[in-house]
């Protein structure tokens, strides 16, 4: 049996997902929580780790989520087009305790739209919801921005694991739906 045939039989899916948003909103920690169930209180913008792969099952099919981390590129406003190339899903992350990071979401959306087409599955993620006492952006504001821009919405905490898997799973499920519609 040829390699091609074997791949078709296995019905494997590989989805590239990008995580974007301002510096220090918790992108890397969301990713490590999702991929390795780890959290780093003093995480630095590690350069080098480009992506992590997590295998999930969606409707009985094996799906590999290849989740990319900006690895600090965003600090220099220099996220390259290679980062976005081939992406089929995106998490747009802000920090609920810093309004400036929420205000930046439109710019990140513009950038995503410059590099990717509109079929890319997107979710707006308000991270650090464990820090309720210093919240600057209400859940309602997040919800209404998401509705305005046609995004899914969720609040997460990479620190205590709240909704982290859910955020990725919503995107992956949406991508899967997009793909299976195309196949039909
Ligand atoms: P990135 O620059 O967007 O990749 O952000 P990091 O993942 O490096 O996180 C930046 C800082 O925020 C680090 O000190 C993390 O420990 C902290 N952090 C990330 N996620 C959370 C969270 O959900 N809750 C709290 N309280 N802190 C977080
Ligand atoms: Mg980072």
PDB file of C-alpha atoms and ligand atoms in Angstrom:
ATOM      1  CA  UNK A   1       0.000   0.000   0.000  1.00  0.00           C
ATOM      2  CA  UNK A   2       1.348   3.431  -0.950  1.00  0.00           C
ATOM      3  CA  UNK A   3       2.010   6.146   1.578  1.00  0.00           C
ATOM      4  CA  UNK A   4      -0.816   8.285   0.254  1.00  0.00           C
ATOM      5  CA  UNK A   5      -3.353   5.497   0.647  1.00  0.00           C
ATOM      6  CA  UNK A   6      -2.224   4.746   4.169  1.00  0.00           C
ATOM      7  CA  UNK A   7      -2.760   8.380   5.137  1.00  0.00           C
ATOM      8  CA  UNK A   8      -6.257   8.376   3.741  1.00  0.00           C
ATOM      9  CA  UNK A   9      -7.116   5.201   5.604  1.00  0.00           C
ATOM     10  CA  UNK A  10      -5.918   6.669   8.888  1.00  0.00           C
ATOM     11  CA  UNK A  11      -8.081   9.756   8.290  1.00  0.00           C
ATOM     12  CA  UNK A  12      -5.696  11.960  10.172  1.00  0.00           C
ATOM     13  CA  UNK A  13      -6.093  15.690  10.358  1.00  0.00           C
ATOM     14  CA  UNK A  14      -3.394  18.254  11.042  1.00  0.00           C
ATOM     15  CA  UNK A  15      -4.601  21.732  11.926  1.00  0.00           C
ATOM     16  CA  UNK A  16      -2.303  24.711  12.317  1.00  0.00           C
ATOM     17  CA  UNK A  17      -3.573  27.113  14.960  1.00  0.00           C
ATOM     18  CA  UNK A  18      -1.964  30.437  15.836  1.00  0.00           C
ATOM     19  CA  UNK A  19      -2.111  32.209  19.176  1.00  0.00           C
ATOM     20  CA  UNK A  20      -1.890  35.997  18.918  1.00  0.00           C
ATOM     21  CA  UNK A  21      -2.269  38.991  21.198  1.00  0.00           C
ATOM     22  CA  UNK A  22      -0.142  41.533  23.059  1.00  0.00           C
ATOM     23  CA  UNK A  23       2.907  40.631  25.078  1.00  0.00           C
ATOM     24  CA  UNK A  24       2.334  39.042  28.516  1.00  0.00           C
ATOM     25  CA  UNK A  25      -1.383  38.314  28.067  1.00  0.00           C
ATOM     26  CA  UNK A  26      -0.613  34.640  28.737  1.00  0.00           C
ATOM     27  CA  UNK A  27      -0.302  33.128  25.251  1.00  0.00           C
ATOM     28  CA  UNK A  28       2.631  30.861  26.065  1.00  0.00           C
ATOM     29  CA  UNK A  29       1.046  29.696  29.306  1.00  0.00           C
ATOM     30  CA  UNK A  30      -2.283  28.910  27.610  1.00  0.00           C
ATOM     31  CA  UNK A  31      -0.339  26.834  25.136  1.00  0.00           C
ATOM     32  CA  UNK A  32       1.731  24.957  27.708  1.00  0.00           C
ATOM     33  CA  UNK A  33      -1.359  24.389  29.844  1.00  0.00           C
ATOM     34  CA  UNK A  34      -3.133  22.927  26.838  1.00  0.00           C
ATOM     35  CA  UNK A  35      -0.252  20.866  25.490  1.00  0.00           C
ATOM     36  CA  UNK A  36       1.535  19.779  28.671  1.00  0.00           C
ATOM     37  CA  UNK A  37      -0.710  20.854  31.549  1.00  0.00           C
ATOM     38  CA  UNK A  38       2.019  23.131  32.870  1.00  0.00           C
ATOM     39  CA  UNK A  39       2.016  26.692  34.116  1.00  0.00           C
ATOM     40  CA  UNK A  40       5.018  28.962  34.558  1.00  0.00           C
ATOM     41  CA  UNK A  41       4.670  31.910  36.909  1.00  0.00           C
ATOM     42  CA  UNK A  42       7.850  33.571  35.682  1.00  0.00           C
ATOM     43  CA  UNK A  43       7.726  32.643  32.053  1.00  0.00           C
ATOM     44  CA  UNK A  44       9.855  34.756  29.795  1.00  0.00           C
ATOM     45  CA  UNK A  45       9.381  35.332  26.122  1.00  0.00           C
ATOM     46  CA  UNK A  46      11.267  32.216  25.174  1.00  0.00           C
ATOM     47  CA  UNK A  47      12.515  32.369  21.660  1.00  0.00           C
ATOM     48  CA  UNK A  48      12.813  29.044  19.946  1.00  0.00           C
ATOM     49  CA  UNK A  49       9.759  26.953  20.697  1.00  0.00           C
ATOM     50  CA  UNK A  50       7.697  27.432  17.578  1.00  0.00           C
ATOM     51  CA  UNK A  51       4.776  25.118  18.080  1.00  0.00           C
ATOM     52  CA  UNK A  52       3.440  22.249  20.135  1.00  0.00           C
ATOM     53  CA  UNK A  53       1.317  19.416  18.912  1.00  0.00           C
ATOM     54  CA  UNK A  54      -1.602  17.943  20.771  1.00  0.00           C
ATOM     55  CA  UNK A  55      -3.608  14.961  19.569  1.00  0.00           C
ATOM     56  CA  UNK A  56      -7.362  14.974  20.114  1.00  0.00           C
ATOM     57  CA  UNK A  57     -10.312  12.983  18.975  1.00  0.00           C
ATOM     58  CA  UNK A  58     -13.169  14.739  17.222  1.00  0.00           C
ATOM     59  CA  UNK A  59     -16.166  12.667  16.197  1.00  0.00           C
ATOM     60  CA  UNK A  60     -14.065   9.508  16.273  1.00  0.00           C
ATOM     61  CA  UNK A  61     -11.340  11.025  14.066  1.00  0.00           C
ATOM     62  CA  UNK A  62      -7.794  11.685  15.180  1.00  0.00           C
ATOM     63  CA  UNK A  63      -6.962  15.352  14.983  1.00  0.00           C
ATOM     64  CA  UNK A  64      -3.489  16.810  15.500  1.00  0.00           C
ATOM     65  CA  UNK A  65      -3.601  20.395  16.660  1.00  0.00           C
ATOM     66  CA  UNK A  66      -0.322  22.109  15.858  1.00  0.00           C
ATOM     67  CA  UNK A  67      -0.480  25.227  17.987  1.00  0.00           C
ATOM     68  CA  UNK A  68       2.003  28.011  17.210  1.00  0.00           C
ATOM     69  CA  UNK A  69       3.401  30.475  19.712  1.00  0.00           C
ATOM     70  CA  UNK A  70       4.707  33.889  18.698  1.00  0.00           C
ATOM     71  CA  UNK A  71       7.603  33.227  21.110  1.00  0.00           C
ATOM     72  CA  UNK A  72       8.001  36.922  21.860  1.00  0.00           C
ATOM     73  CA  UNK A  73       7.959  38.205  18.267  1.00  0.00           C
ATOM     74  CA  UNK A  74       4.929  40.347  19.113  1.00  0.00           C
ATOM     75  CA  UNK A  75       7.007  42.568  21.381  1.00  0.00           C
ATOM     76  CA  UNK A  76       8.711  43.976  18.323  1.00  0.00           C
ATOM     77  CA  UNK A  77       5.512  44.148  16.280  1.00  0.00           C
ATOM     78  CA  UNK A  78       7.254  41.747  13.955  1.00  0.00           C
ATOM     79  CA  UNK A  79       5.093  38.668  13.686  1.00  0.00           C
ATOM     80  CA  UNK A  80       6.106  37.365  10.301  1.00  0.00           C
ATOM     81  CA  UNK A  81       3.831  36.184   7.530  1.00  0.00           C
ATOM     82  CA  UNK A  82       5.397  32.720   7.874  1.00  0.00           C
ATOM     83  CA  UNK A  83       3.784  32.564  11.299  1.00  0.00           C
ATOM     84  CA  UNK A  84       0.327  32.864   9.784  1.00  0.00           C
ATOM     85  CA  UNK A  85       0.941  30.737   6.690  1.00  0.00           C
ATOM     86  CA  UNK A  86      -1.405  27.772   6.488  1.00  0.00           C
ATOM     87  CA  UNK A  87      -3.245  28.613   9.718  1.00  0.00           C
ATOM     88  CA  UNK A  88      -6.822  27.348   9.910  1.00  0.00           C
ATOM     89  CA  UNK A  89      -7.573  28.561  13.430  1.00  0.00           C
ATOM     90  CA  UNK A  90      -6.644  31.473  15.680  1.00  0.00           C
ATOM     91  CA  UNK A  91      -6.909  32.379  19.346  1.00  0.00           C
ATOM     92  CA  UNK A  92      -6.965  36.160  19.867  1.00  0.00           C
ATOM     93  CA  UNK A  93      -5.896  36.655  23.450  1.00  0.00           C
ATOM     94  CA  UNK A  94      -6.144  39.660  25.784  1.00  0.00           C
ATOM     95  CA  UNK A  95      -5.632  40.051  29.512  1.00  0.00           C
ATOM     96  CA  UNK A  96      -8.841  40.952  31.393  1.00  0.00           C
ATOM     97  CA  UNK A  97      -6.725  42.991  33.853  1.00  0.00           C
ATOM     98  CA  UNK A  98      -5.199  45.249  31.182  1.00  0.00           C
ATOM     99  CA  UNK A  99      -7.562  47.224  28.971  1.00  0.00           C
ATOM    100  CA  UNK A 100      -4.818  48.161  26.505  1.00  0.00           C
ATOM    101  CA  UNK A 101      -4.512  44.496  25.549  1.00  0.00           C
ATOM    102  CA  UNK A 102      -8.253  44.397  24.832  1.00  0.00           C
ATOM    103  CA  UNK A 103      -8.007  47.566  22.747  1.00  0.00           C
ATOM    104  CA  UNK A 104      -5.277  45.865  20.677  1.00  0.00           C
ATOM    105  CA  UNK A 105      -7.552  43.046  19.582  1.00  0.00           C
ATOM    106  CA  UNK A 106      -8.798  44.997  16.554  1.00  0.00           C
ATOM    107  CA  UNK A 107      -5.231  45.459  15.377  1.00  0.00           C
ATOM    108  CA  UNK A 108      -4.560  41.721  15.788  1.00  0.00           C
ATOM    109  CA  UNK A 109      -7.733  40.948  13.861  1.00  0.00           C
ATOM    110  CA  UNK A 110      -6.619  43.271  11.065  1.00  0.00           C
ATOM    111  CA  UNK A 111      -3.268  41.525  10.966  1.00  0.00           C
ATOM    112  CA  UNK A 112      -4.922  38.101  10.889  1.00  0.00           C
ATOM    113  CA  UNK A 113      -7.187  39.234   8.051  1.00  0.00           C
ATOM    114  CA  UNK A 114      -4.183  40.519   6.105  1.00  0.00           C
ATOM    115  CA  UNK A 115      -2.501  37.115   6.202  1.00  0.00           C
ATOM    116  CA  UNK A 116      -5.382  34.655   6.338  1.00  0.00           C
ATOM    117  CA  UNK A 117      -8.775  34.375   4.711  1.00  0.00           C
ATOM    118  CA  UNK A 118     -12.069  34.747   6.538  1.00  0.00           C
ATOM    119  CA  UNK A 119     -12.662  30.988   6.863  1.00  0.00           C
ATOM    120  CA  UNK A 120     -10.045  30.783   9.637  1.00  0.00           C
ATOM    121  CA  UNK A 121     -11.821  29.708  12.851  1.00  0.00           C
ATOM    122  CA  UNK A 122     -11.402  32.386  15.513  1.00  0.00           C
ATOM    123  CA  UNK A 123     -12.022  32.736  19.193  1.00  0.00           C
ATOM    124  CA  UNK A 124     -11.606  35.786  21.401  1.00  0.00           C
ATOM    125  CA  UNK A 125      -9.978  34.756  24.671  1.00  0.00           C
ATOM    126  CA  UNK A 126     -10.063  36.916  27.806  1.00  0.00           C
ATOM    127  CA  UNK A 127      -7.284  35.371  29.883  1.00  0.00           C
ATOM    128  CA  UNK A 128      -6.382  35.719  33.599  1.00  0.00           C
ATOM    129  CA  UNK A 129      -9.990  35.442  34.786  1.00  0.00           C
ATOM    130  CA  UNK A 130      -8.585  34.243  38.139  1.00  0.00           C
ATOM    131  CA  UNK A 131      -7.663  37.892  38.794  1.00  0.00           C
ATOM    132  CA  UNK A 132     -11.251  39.052  39.282  1.00  0.00           C
ATOM    133  CA  UNK A 133     -10.256  41.676  41.875  1.00  0.00           C
ATOM    134  CA  UNK A 134      -8.155  43.647  39.377  1.00  0.00           C
ATOM    135  CA  UNK A 135     -10.348  43.103  36.321  1.00  0.00           C
ATOM    136  CA  UNK A 136     -10.456  46.028  33.853  1.00  0.00           C
ATOM    137  CA  UNK A 137     -12.510  44.478  31.056  1.00  0.00           C
ATOM    138  CA  UNK A 138     -15.942  43.012  31.805  1.00  0.00           C
ATOM    139  CA  UNK A 139     -17.096  39.735  30.307  1.00  0.00           C
ATOM    140  CA  UNK A 140     -19.953  41.681  28.646  1.00  0.00           C
ATOM    141  CA  UNK A 141     -17.459  43.873  26.778  1.00  0.00           C
ATOM    142  CA  UNK A 142     -15.637  40.777  25.557  1.00  0.00           C
ATOM    143  CA  UNK A 143     -18.873  39.154  24.514  1.00  0.00           C
ATOM    144  CA  UNK A 144     -20.076  42.166  22.578  1.00  0.00           C
ATOM    145  CA  UNK A 145     -16.770  42.654  20.733  1.00  0.00           C
ATOM    146  CA  UNK A 146     -16.858  38.984  19.785  1.00  0.00           C
ATOM    147  CA  UNK A 147     -20.431  39.296  18.532  1.00  0.00           C
ATOM    148  CA  UNK A 148     -19.507  42.415  16.529  1.00  0.00           C
ATOM    149  CA  UNK A 149     -16.569  40.665  14.867  1.00  0.00           C
ATOM    150  CA  UNK A 150     -18.142  37.225  14.463  1.00  0.00           C
ATOM    151  CA  UNK A 151     -15.859  35.451  16.906  1.00  0.00           C
ATOM    152  CA  UNK A 152     -16.459  32.833  19.543  1.00  0.00           C
ATOM    153  CA  UNK A 153     -15.761  34.108  23.050  1.00  0.00           C
ATOM    154  CA  UNK A 154     -14.462  32.592  26.265  1.00  0.00           C
ATOM    155  CA  UNK A 155     -12.711  33.713  29.437  1.00  0.00           C
ATOM    156  CA  UNK A 156      -9.832  31.552  30.635  1.00  0.00           C
ATOM    157  CA  UNK A 157      -7.224  31.179  33.312  1.00  0.00           C
ATOM    158  CA  UNK A 158      -3.982  29.503  32.345  1.00  0.00           C
ATOM    159  CA  UNK A 159      -3.110  29.724  36.049  1.00  0.00           C
ATOM    160  CA  UNK A 160      -5.970  27.608  37.391  1.00  0.00           C
ATOM    161  CA  UNK A 161      -6.829  25.857  34.091  1.00  0.00           C
ATOM    162  CA  UNK A 162     -10.294  27.365  33.728  1.00  0.00           C
ATOM    163  CA  UNK A 163     -11.644  26.884  30.194  1.00  0.00           C
ATOM    164  CA  UNK A 164      -8.203  26.429  28.615  1.00  0.00           C
ATOM    165  CA  UNK A 165      -9.029  23.128  26.941  1.00  0.00           C
ATOM    166  CA  UNK A 166     -12.469  24.465  26.056  1.00  0.00           C
ATOM    167  CA  UNK A 167     -10.951  27.448  24.220  1.00  0.00           C
ATOM    168  CA  UNK A 168      -8.801  25.208  22.027  1.00  0.00           C
ATOM    169  CA  UNK A 169     -11.551  22.651  21.558  1.00  0.00           C
ATOM    170  CA  UNK A 170     -14.047  25.240  20.313  1.00  0.00           C
ATOM    171  CA  UNK A 171     -11.570  26.302  17.634  1.00  0.00           C
ATOM    172  CA  UNK A 172     -10.643  22.737  16.705  1.00  0.00           C
ATOM    173  CA  UNK A 173     -14.284  21.698  16.439  1.00  0.00           C
ATOM    174  CA  UNK A 174     -15.014  24.683  14.219  1.00  0.00           C
ATOM    175  CA  UNK A 175     -12.052  23.890  11.969  1.00  0.00           C
ATOM    176  CA  UNK A 176     -13.198  20.301  11.779  1.00  0.00           C
ATOM    177  CA  UNK A 177     -16.677  21.432  10.737  1.00  0.00           C
ATOM    178  CA  UNK A 178     -15.186  23.712   8.070  1.00  0.00           C
ATOM    179  CA  UNK A 179     -13.032  20.888   6.720  1.00  0.00           C
ATOM    180  CA  UNK A 180     -15.744  18.266   6.652  1.00  0.00           C
ATOM    181  CA  UNK A 181     -18.062  20.696   4.862  1.00  0.00           C
ATOM    182  CA  UNK A 182     -15.374  21.182   2.217  1.00  0.00           C
ATOM    183  CA  UNK A 183     -14.939  17.440   1.783  1.00  0.00           C
ATOM    184  CA  UNK A 184     -18.654  16.865   1.242  1.00  0.00           C
TER     185      UNK A 184
HETATM  186  P1  LIG B   1       2.767  35.838  26.602  1.00  0.00           P
HETATM  187  O1  LIG B   1       3.787  36.916  26.509  1.00  0.00           O
HETATM  188  O2  LIG B   1       1.469  36.284  26.033  1.00  0.00           O
HETATM  189  O3  LIG B   1       3.231  34.541  26.055  1.00  0.00           O
HETATM  190  O4  LIG B   1       2.447  35.637  28.169  1.00  0.00           O
HETATM  191  P2  LIG B   1       3.024  34.526  29.168  1.00  0.00           P
HETATM  192  O5  LIG B   1       2.361  33.230  28.965  1.00  0.00           O
HETATM  193  O6  LIG B   1       4.503  34.549  29.123  1.00  0.00           O
HETATM  194  O7  LIG B   1       2.502  35.111  30.553  1.00  0.00           O
HETATM  195  C1  LIG B   1       2.859  36.419  30.995  1.00  0.00           C
HETATM  196  C2  LIG B   1       2.732  36.515  32.495  1.00  0.00           C
HETATM  197  O8  LIG B   1       1.366  36.364  32.885  1.00  0.00           O
HETATM  198  C3  LIG B   1       3.505  35.428  33.240  1.00  0.00           C
HETATM  199  O9  LIG B   1       4.063  36.002  34.409  1.00  0.00           O
HETATM  200  C4  LIG B   1       2.447  34.407  33.594  1.00  0.00           C
HETATM  201  O10 LIG B   1       2.785  33.716  34.759  1.00  0.00           O
HETATM  202  C5  LIG B   1       1.213  35.289  33.789  1.00  0.00           C
HETATM  203  N1  LIG B   1      -0.046  34.588  33.433  1.00  0.00           N
HETATM  204  C6  LIG B   1      -0.333  33.937  32.284  1.00  0.00           C
HETATM  205  N2  LIG B   1      -1.576  33.433  32.303  1.00  0.00           N
HETATM  206  C7  LIG B   1      -2.109  33.781  33.496  1.00  0.00           C
HETATM  207  C8  LIG B   1      -3.384  33.553  34.122  1.00  0.00           C
HETATM  208  O11 LIG B   1      -4.301  32.934  33.587  1.00  0.00           O
HETATM  209  N3  LIG B   1      -3.549  34.088  35.369  1.00  0.00           N
HETATM  210  C9  LIG B   1      -2.569  34.774  36.014  1.00  0.00           C
HETATM  211  N4  LIG B   1      -2.852  35.249  37.230  1.00  0.00           N
HETATM  212  N5  LIG B   1      -1.365  35.007  35.456  1.00  0.00           N
HETATM  213  C10 LIG B   1      -1.135  34.515  34.216  1.00  0.00           C
HETATM  214 MG1  LIG B   2       5.005  34.126  25.052  1.00  0.00          MG
END
